């Protein structure tokens, strides 16, 4: 066998057609020495009939986490959506909900004060935590995949054909030419 059934997911700069569905994609599965590579859609990587994850990432590195600022932003957006839903429901109920709206507004004011206080604390702690995070961030890693045995056999056959074609092309000039006249 010329290469093992262990592929690493990478992203390419230019999109090429997917090996399965021929749609343009920038996701590439490549062996460690890039002797074999194929472009695949991310949806195909989720298909167990095509490829399965090989249990982790290179060198056991962890995926980088989202910064706390992004997490806080998402939480705030979610809370706003929940409030809007509650307001829509409360509009249909009438006067009973007006009291709850007043209570909600009071709670929002308290939350706003707490958020402002938390932001001030974060600003004070930010320079120290940024230095620590910069030191502790792992290098980017690539997900590992193994192809289904049939797809891997197809890849091996294609690799073997390419190798044989290259050998035939190299050997062709050394072979004698065909006879040009009819034998008597």
Coordinates of C-alpha atoms in Angstrom, one line a residue, residues 16-159:
X16 CA -12.6 22.9 -6.8
X17 CA -15.3 20.3 -7.5
X18 CA -16.3 17.8 -4.8
X19 CA -15.1 14.2 -5.3
X20 CA -18.7 13.0 -4.7
X21 CA -21.2 15.6 -6.0
X22 CA -19.0 17.9 -8.1
X23 CA -20.1 21.1 -6.4
X24 CA -17.4 23.6 -5.7
X25 CA -15.8 23.3 -2.2
X26 CA -12.7 24.4 -0.4
X27 CA -12.6 21.5 2.1
X28 CA -9.8 19.1 1.3
X29 CA -8.9 15.7 2.7
X30 CA -5.2 15.0 2.4
X31 CA -2.8 12.4 3.7
X32 CA 0.0 13.6 5.9
X33 CA 2.6 13.7 3.1
X34 CA -0.1 14.9 0.6
X35 CA 0.5 11.9 -1.7
X36 CA -3.3 11.7 -2.0
X37 CA -5.9 14.4 -1.6
X38 CA -9.5 14.9 -2.5
X39 CA -11.9 17.8 -2.3
X40 CA -15.1 17.0 -0.4
X41 CA -18.1 18.9 0.9
X42 CA -18.4 19.2 4.6
X43 CA -21.8 17.5 4.4
X44 CA -20.1 14.4 3.0
X45 CA -17.7 14.3 6.0
X46 CA -20.7 13.9 8.3
X47 CA -21.8 10.9 6.2
X48 CA -20.7 7.7 7.9
X49 CA -20.9 5.9 4.6
X50 CA -18.1 8.1 3.2
X51 CA -15.8 8.9 6.1
X52 CA -15.6 8.7 9.9
X53 CA -13.6 10.8 12.3
X54 CA -10.4 9.1 13.4
X55 CA -10.8 9.9 17.1
X56 CA -9.3 13.3 17.4
X57 CA -7.0 16.0 16.1
X58 CA -3.4 16.2 15.3
X59 CA -1.1 16.1 18.4
X60 CA -4.1 15.9 20.7
X61 CA -4.6 19.7 20.4
X62 CA -7.9 21.1 21.5
X63 CA -10.1 23.3 19.4
X64 CA -9.8 27.0 20.3
X65 CA -12.7 28.2 22.4
X66 CA -14.8 31.3 21.7
X67 CA -13.7 34.4 23.4
X68 CA -15.9 35.4 26.4
X69 CA -16.9 38.6 24.6
X70 CA -18.6 36.6 21.8
X71 CA -20.3 34.3 24.4
X72 CA -21.7 37.3 26.3
X73 CA -22.9 38.9 23.0
X74 CA -24.7 35.7 22.0
X75 CA -26.3 35.4 25.5
X76 CA -27.6 39.0 25.3
X77 CA -29.1 38.4 21.8
X78 CA -30.8 35.3 23.1
X79 CA -32.2 37.1 26.1
X80 CA -33.6 39.8 23.8
X81 CA -35.3 37.3 21.6
X82 CA -36.8 35.6 24.7
X83 CA -38.1 39.0 25.9
X84 CA -39.7 39.7 22.5
X85 CA -41.4 36.3 22.5
X86 CA -42.7 37.0 26.0
X87 CA -44.0 40.4 24.9
X88 CA -45.8 38.9 22.0
X89 CA -47.5 36.4 24.2
X90 CA -48.4 39.0 26.8
X91 CA -50.0 41.4 24.2
X92 CA -52.8 38.8 23.7
X93 CA -53.5 38.3 27.4
X94 CA -54.2 42.0 28.3
X95 CA -54.1 43.8 31.6
X96 CA -52.6 41.0 33.6
X97 CA -49.5 41.2 31.5
X98 CA -49.0 45.0 32.0
X99 CA -48.1 44.3 35.6
X100 CA -45.6 41.6 34.6
X101 CA -44.2 44.0 32.0
X102 CA -43.5 46.6 34.7
X103 CA -41.8 43.9 36.7
X104 CA -39.7 42.8 33.7
X105 CA -38.7 46.4 33.1
X106 CA -37.5 46.7 36.7
X107 CA -35.5 43.4 36.3
X108 CA -34.0 44.7 33.0
X109 CA -32.9 47.9 34.8
X110 CA -31.2 45.8 37.5
X111 CA -29.6 43.6 34.9
X112 CA -28.3 46.7 33.0
X113 CA -26.7 47.9 36.2
X114 CA -25.1 44.5 36.8
X115 CA -23.8 44.3 33.2
X116 CA -22.2 47.8 33.5
X117 CA -20.5 46.7 36.7
X118 CA -19.3 43.5 35.1
X119 CA -17.9 45.3 32.1
X120 CA -15.9 47.6 34.4
X121 CA -14.4 44.5 36.1
X122 CA -13.6 42.9 32.8
X123 CA -11.8 46.0 31.6
X124 CA -9.6 45.9 34.7
X125 CA -8.8 42.2 34.3
X126 CA -8.5 42.3 30.5
X127 CA -4.8 43.1 30.0
X128 CA -3.8 40.2 32.4
X129 CA -6.1 37.7 30.8
X130 CA -5.2 38.6 27.2
X131 CA -1.5 37.9 27.9
X132 CA -2.4 34.5 29.5
X133 CA -4.7 33.5 26.7
X134 CA -2.1 34.4 24.1
X135 CA 0.4 32.1 25.8
X136 CA -2.0 29.2 26.3
X137 CA -3.6 29.1 22.9
X138 CA -2.7 25.8 21.1
X139 CA -1.6 25.7 17.4
X140 CA -4.4 25.2 14.9
X141 CA -5.0 21.5 14.2
X142 CA -6.7 19.5 11.6
X143 CA -9.4 16.9 12.1
X144 CA -8.5 13.3 11.2
X145 CA -10.8 11.1 9.0
X146 CA -10.7 7.6 7.7
X147 CA -12.4 6.9 4.4
X148 CA -14.9 4.0 4.0
X149 CA -13.1 0.9 2.7
X150 CA -14.8 1.1 -0.8
X151 CA -13.8 4.8 -1.3
X152 CA -10.3 4.1 0.0
X153 CA -10.0 1.1 -2.4
X154 CA -11.1 3.5 -5.3
X155 CA -8.4 6.0 -4.2
X156 CA -5.8 3.3 -4.1
X157 CA -6.8 2.1 -7.6
X158 CA -6.6 5.7 -9.0
X159 CA -3.2 6.2 -7.3

